[in-house]
mmCIF file of C-alpha atoms and ligand atoms in Angstrom:
data_model
loop_
_atom_site.group_PDB
_atom_site.id
_atom_site.type_symbol
_atom_site.label_atom_id
_atom_site.label_comp_id
_atom_site.label_asym_id
_atom_site.label_seq_id
_atom_site.Cartn_x
_atom_site.Cartn_y
_atom_site.Cartn_z
ATOM 1 C CA UNK A 1 15.178 179.570 71.692
ATOM 2 C CA UNK A 2 14.262 183.186 72.389
ATOM 3 C CA UNK A 3 12.997 185.379 69.601
ATOM 4 C CA UNK A 4 16.202 187.540 69.661
ATOM 5 C CA UNK A 5 18.295 184.441 69.115
ATOM 6 C CA UNK A 6 16.025 183.413 66.238
ATOM 7 C CA UNK A 7 16.429 186.891 64.652
ATOM 8 C CA UNK A 8 20.204 186.731 64.987
ATOM 9 C CA UNK A 9 20.308 183.442 63.155
ATOM 10 C CA UNK A 10 18.814 184.928 60.050
ATOM 11 C CA UNK A 11 21.206 186.603 57.542
ATOM 12 C CA UNK A 12 20.118 190.030 56.486
ATOM 13 C CA UNK A 13 20.866 192.075 53.400
ATOM 14 C CA UNK A 14 22.077 195.606 53.543
ATOM 15 C CA UNK A 15 18.499 196.801 53.354
ATOM 16 C CA UNK A 16 17.585 194.612 56.289
ATOM 17 C CA UNK A 17 15.750 191.848 54.318
ATOM 18 C CA UNK A 18 16.175 188.353 55.707
ATOM 19 C CA UNK A 19 17.766 186.347 52.907
ATOM 20 C CA UNK A 20 18.253 183.118 54.812
ATOM 21 C CA UNK A 21 16.983 181.834 58.078
ATOM 22 C CA UNK A 22 17.861 178.904 60.225
ATOM 23 C CA UNK A 23 15.337 176.350 61.611
ATOM 24 C CA UNK A 24 15.583 172.669 62.533
ATOM 25 C CA UNK A 25 19.348 172.721 61.737
ATOM 26 C CA UNK A 26 18.505 173.745 58.098
ATOM 27 C CA UNK A 27 19.183 176.793 56.115
ATOM 28 C CA UNK A 28 16.049 178.297 54.588
ATOM 29 C CA UNK A 29 16.365 180.507 51.556
ATOM 30 C CA UNK A 30 13.924 183.426 51.162
ATOM 31 C CA UNK A 31 14.193 183.787 47.359
ATOM 32 C CA UNK A 32 11.092 185.842 46.563
ATOM 33 C CA UNK A 33 7.847 187.174 47.893
ATOM 34 C CA UNK A 34 6.099 186.669 44.516
ATOM 35 C CA UNK A 35 3.523 183.992 44.342
ATOM 36 C CA UNK A 36 1.331 182.036 41.992
ATOM 37 C CA UNK A 37 -1.500 181.711 44.430
ATOM 38 C CA UNK A 38 -3.456 183.866 46.948
ATOM 39 C CA UNK A 39 -4.018 181.363 49.696
ATOM 40 C CA UNK A 40 -6.468 182.576 52.234
ATOM 41 C CA UNK A 41 -4.477 180.948 55.021
ATOM 42 C CA UNK A 42 -1.221 182.607 53.932
ATOM 43 C CA UNK A 43 0.147 185.029 56.631
ATOM 44 C CA UNK A 44 1.237 187.481 53.997
ATOM 45 C CA UNK A 45 -2.342 187.915 52.670
ATOM 46 C CA UNK A 46 -3.329 188.578 56.273
ATOM 47 C CA UNK A 47 -0.613 191.259 56.434
ATOM 48 C CA UNK A 48 1.573 189.161 58.645
ATOM 49 C CA UNK A 49 5.101 188.526 57.452
ATOM 50 C CA UNK A 50 6.575 186.905 60.586
ATOM 51 C CA UNK A 51 7.084 183.172 60.317
ATOM 52 C CA UNK A 52 8.377 181.440 63.455
ATOM 53 C CA UNK A 53 10.171 184.659 64.539
ATOM 54 C CA UNK A 54 11.515 185.681 61.095
ATOM 55 C CA UNK A 55 10.075 188.673 59.196
ATOM 56 C CA UNK A 56 10.242 187.426 55.634
ATOM 57 C CA UNK A 57 9.055 190.551 53.830
ATOM 58 C CA UNK A 58 11.533 191.465 51.079
ATOM 59 C CA UNK A 59 12.117 194.973 49.688
ATOM 60 C CA UNK A 60 13.320 193.258 46.464
ATOM 61 C CA UNK A 61 14.238 189.912 45.123
ATOM 62 C CA UNK A 62 17.812 189.169 46.388
ATOM 63 C CA UNK A 63 20.659 188.583 43.901
ATOM 64 C CA UNK A 64 22.185 185.023 43.510
ATOM 65 C CA UNK A 65 25.508 186.381 44.863
ATOM 66 C CA UNK A 66 23.780 187.785 47.995
ATOM 67 C CA UNK A 67 21.952 184.522 48.660
ATOM 68 C CA UNK A 68 25.032 182.458 48.173
ATOM 69 C CA UNK A 69 26.909 184.671 50.566
ATOM 70 C CA UNK A 70 24.065 184.561 53.027
ATOM 71 C CA UNK A 71 24.145 180.696 52.981
ATOM 72 C CA UNK A 72 27.864 180.823 53.765
ATOM 73 C CA UNK A 73 29.270 177.435 54.513
ATOM 74 C CA UNK A 74 26.460 174.999 53.555
ATOM 75 C CA UNK A 75 28.136 172.071 55.322
ATOM 76 C CA UNK A 76 26.981 173.715 58.598
ATOM 77 C CA UNK A 77 23.417 172.550 57.718
ATOM 78 C CA UNK A 78 21.482 169.328 57.364
ATOM 79 C CA UNK A 79 19.713 170.797 54.321
ATOM 80 C CA UNK A 80 19.338 173.935 52.290
ATOM 81 C CA UNK A 81 15.695 174.574 51.658
ATOM 82 C CA UNK A 82 14.003 177.012 49.257
ATOM 83 C CA UNK A 83 11.124 178.265 51.248
ATOM 84 C CA UNK A 84 10.016 181.765 51.965
ATOM 85 C CA UNK A 85 6.822 183.634 51.765
ATOM 86 C CA UNK A 86 6.723 183.267 47.981
ATOM 87 C CA UNK A 87 7.031 180.627 45.321
ATOM 88 C CA UNK A 88 10.730 179.806 44.565
ATOM 89 C CA UNK A 89 10.033 178.598 40.966
ATOM 90 C CA UNK A 90 8.914 182.101 40.117
ATOM 91 C CA UNK A 91 12.785 182.734 40.056
ATOM 92 C CA UNK A 92 13.719 179.532 38.297
ATOM 93 C CA UNK A 93 17.105 180.567 36.981
ATOM 94 C CA UNK A 94 18.161 182.114 40.360
ATOM 95 C CA UNK A 95 16.895 178.955 42.092
ATOM 96 C CA UNK A 96 19.039 176.726 39.770
ATOM 97 C CA UNK A 97 22.125 178.890 40.207
ATOM 98 C CA UNK A 98 21.970 178.952 44.001
ATOM 99 C CA UNK A 99 21.254 175.111 43.989
ATOM 100 C CA UNK A 100 24.268 174.557 41.766
ATOM 101 C CA UNK A 101 26.564 176.426 44.221
ATOM 102 C CA UNK A 102 25.600 173.919 47.052
ATOM 103 C CA UNK A 103 28.119 171.031 47.350
ATOM 104 C CA UNK A 104 26.834 167.641 46.291
ATOM 105 C CA UNK A 105 26.846 166.128 49.805
ATOM 106 C CA UNK A 106 24.386 168.651 51.184
ATOM 107 C CA UNK A 107 20.773 167.911 50.579
ATOM 108 C CA UNK A 108 18.797 170.613 48.674
ATOM 109 C CA UNK A 109 15.062 170.710 49.019
ATOM 110 C CA UNK A 110 12.457 172.759 47.144
ATOM 111 C CA UNK A 111 9.219 173.668 48.880
ATOM 112 C CA UNK A 112 6.864 174.598 46.097
ATOM 113 C CA UNK A 113 3.160 174.996 45.207
ATOM 114 C CA UNK A 114 3.917 172.691 42.196
ATOM 115 C CA UNK A 115 2.837 175.252 39.661
ATOM 116 C CA UNK A 116 6.224 175.949 38.155
ATOM 117 C CA UNK A 117 5.294 174.179 34.799
ATOM 118 C CA UNK A 118 2.021 176.074 34.522
ATOM 119 C CA UNK A 119 3.562 179.477 35.197
ATOM 120 C CA UNK A 120 6.808 178.961 33.134
ATOM 121 C CA UNK A 121 4.831 177.406 30.275
ATOM 122 C CA UNK A 122 7.152 174.414 30.050
ATOM 123 C CA UNK A 123 8.144 171.308 31.929
ATOM 124 C CA UNK A 124 10.760 172.669 34.408
ATOM 125 C CA UNK A 125 11.360 169.395 36.239
ATOM 126 C CA UNK A 126 14.258 168.183 33.972
ATOM 127 C CA UNK A 127 16.064 171.396 35.006
ATOM 128 C CA UNK A 128 15.704 170.507 38.632
ATOM 129 C CA UNK A 129 17.418 167.077 38.148
ATOM 130 C CA UNK A 130 20.820 166.763 39.736
ATOM 131 C CA UNK A 131 20.383 170.162 41.527
ATOM 132 C CA UNK A 132 17.485 169.430 43.749
ATOM 133 C CA UNK A 133 17.385 166.370 45.872
ATOM 134 C CA UNK A 134 13.979 166.602 47.311
ATOM 135 C CA UNK A 135 10.670 168.381 46.637
ATOM 136 C CA UNK A 136 7.831 169.152 49.007
ATOM 137 C CA UNK A 137 4.737 170.011 47.039
ATOM 138 C CA UNK A 138 1.781 171.761 48.599
ATOM 139 C CA UNK A 139 -1.155 169.686 47.552
ATOM 140 C CA UNK A 140 -3.309 171.554 50.008
ATOM 141 C CA UNK A 141 -6.518 169.734 49.139
ATOM 142 C CA UNK A 142 -8.037 166.548 47.899
ATOM 143 C CA UNK A 143 -10.148 168.168 45.139
ATOM 144 C CA UNK A 144 -10.058 171.095 42.807
ATOM 145 C CA UNK A 145 -13.113 172.686 44.472
ATOM 146 C CA UNK A 146 -11.646 172.686 47.961
ATOM 147 C CA UNK A 147 -8.200 173.732 46.575
ATOM 148 C CA UNK A 148 -9.667 176.664 44.724
ATOM 149 C CA UNK A 149 -11.558 177.833 47.825
ATOM 150 C CA UNK A 150 -8.397 178.014 49.951
ATOM 151 C CA UNK A 151 -5.729 178.800 47.384
ATOM 152 C CA UNK A 152 -7.668 181.202 45.187
ATOM 153 C CA UNK A 153 -5.552 180.605 42.039
ATOM 154 C CA UNK A 154 -5.636 183.496 39.468
ATOM 155 C CA UNK A 155 -5.065 181.021 36.621
ATOM 156 C CA UNK A 156 -7.584 178.360 35.529
ATOM 157 C CA UNK A 157 -6.560 174.713 35.391
ATOM 158 C CA UNK A 158 -4.277 175.098 38.414
ATOM 159 C CA UNK A 159 -5.144 171.977 40.327
ATOM 160 C CA UNK A 160 -4.785 169.609 37.302
ATOM 161 C CA UNK A 161 -1.430 171.408 36.567
ATOM 162 C CA UNK A 162 -0.317 170.744 40.100
ATOM 163 C CA UNK A 163 -1.120 167.021 39.743
ATOM 164 C CA UNK A 164 0.620 166.925 36.397
ATOM 165 C CA UNK A 165 3.691 168.531 38.001
ATOM 166 C CA UNK A 166 3.945 165.638 40.507
ATOM 167 C CA UNK A 167 3.863 163.115 37.718
ATOM 168 C CA UNK A 168 6.619 165.031 35.821
ATOM 169 C CA UNK A 169 8.766 165.572 38.911
ATOM 170 C CA UNK A 170 8.714 161.804 39.764
ATOM 171 C CA UNK A 171 10.789 161.115 36.637
ATOM 172 C CA UNK A 172 13.712 163.245 37.898
ATOM 173 C CA UNK A 173 13.522 163.516 41.673
ATOM 174 C CA UNK A 174 13.414 160.369 43.964
ATOM 175 C CA UNK A 175 12.299 162.115 47.126
ATOM 176 C CA UNK A 176 8.831 163.790 46.743
ATOM 177 C CA UNK A 177 6.475 164.626 49.558
ATOM 178 C CA UNK A 178 2.983 166.013 49.205
ATOM 179 C CA UNK A 179 1.751 168.208 52.043
ATOM 180 C CA UNK A 180 -1.608 169.585 53.186
ATOM 181 C CA UNK A 181 -2.540 171.632 56.225
ATOM 182 C CA UNK A 182 -4.313 169.663 58.921
ATOM 183 C CA UNK A 183 -7.408 171.407 60.187
ATOM 184 C CA UNK A 184 -8.392 173.648 57.214
ATOM 185 C CA UNK A 185 -12.077 173.613 56.592
ATOM 186 C CA UNK A 186 -13.033 170.920 54.027
ATOM 187 C CA UNK A 187 -9.515 169.449 53.690
ATOM 188 C CA UNK A 188 -9.622 165.717 54.078
ATOM 189 C CA UNK A 189 -6.137 164.688 55.271
ATOM 190 C CA UNK A 190 -6.690 161.009 54.648
ATOM 191 C CA UNK A 191 -7.896 161.645 51.110
ATOM 192 C CA UNK A 192 -4.803 163.794 50.496
ATOM 193 C CA UNK A 193 -2.612 160.955 51.873
ATOM 194 C CA UNK A 194 -4.392 158.612 49.385
ATOM 195 C CA UNK A 195 -3.460 160.887 46.475
ATOM 196 C CA UNK A 196 0.127 160.698 47.519
ATOM 197 C CA UNK A 197 -0.145 157.000 47.811
ATOM 198 C CA UNK A 198 -1.587 156.846 44.326
ATOM 199 C CA UNK A 199 1.359 158.772 42.992
ATOM 200 C CA UNK A 200 3.787 156.625 44.915
ATOM 201 C CA UNK A 201 5.226 159.588 46.894
ATOM 202 C CA UNK A 202 5.329 160.492 50.545
ATOM 203 C CA UNK A 203 2.747 162.544 52.404
ATOM 204 C CA UNK A 204 3.057 164.870 55.407
ATOM 205 C CA UNK A 205 0.329 166.758 57.167
ATOM 206 C CA UNK A 206 1.381 170.318 58.084
ATOM 207 C CA UNK A 207 0.517 172.707 60.794
ATOM 208 C CA UNK A 208 -0.669 176.121 59.848
ATOM 209 C CA UNK A 209 2.133 178.712 59.914
ATOM 210 C CA UNK A 210 4.854 176.150 60.687
ATOM 211 C CA UNK A 211 7.737 175.911 58.310
ATOM 212 C CA UNK A 212 9.006 172.418 57.641
HETATM 213 S S1 SF4 B 301 1.769 179.393 47.912
HETATM 214 FE FE1 SF4 B 301 2.555 179.762 49.989
HETATM 215 S S2 SF4 B 301 3.448 181.790 49.971
HETATM 216 FE FE2 SF4 B 301 2.127 181.634 48.171
HETATM 217 S S3 SF4 B 301 0.109 182.493 48.782
HETATM 218 FE FE3 SF4 B 301 0.018 180.160 49.174
HETATM 219 S S4 SF4 B 301 0.773 179.993 51.310
HETATM 220 FE FE4 SF4 B 301 1.386 182.001 50.662
#
């Protein structure tokens, strides 16, 4: 697919922001640019906002109505996925409202850094039940030390909070996948896979700058 085709398959707001974008037959929702981490591998912290042909920089967080309108008919897609250059759970209520507007037969996936409980100061996973079918959690590393080096969390206790989120989410969401980027310095993909096995959830190695 040419770049121009990719651009035209994103839905823009009046200000030109890309609110949703299409990849792999899925509709990806660009809910916010705000983030809980400052990952050194993140394109936006390297002043790059283009991800697979889409410029995901937002002038402002889009409204729920604008997102729902941008998704349009969800039955055109395999999945609706919350995944932009920001952490969707930073806008928990908007995330839940949009998810609620998606018909039951369409799979809804949340791609998250797994820090929603830490940032919101409560267990958010019961709120996701029945609205989100699958969660991909960026585990990113096999240890707190390696995680902190790559993800540069502003808050302390982030890695244990991420692990605790997985345990909480398991009680409400059947389909959980942990991910880590293959090839980052110090990241042991096999050890990350073992952590997923220990939690009884799936694991998927990711490629840098590839949305999945
Ligand atoms: S969690 Fe994702 S969007 Fe946020 S800084 Fe890390 S890579 Fe970037």
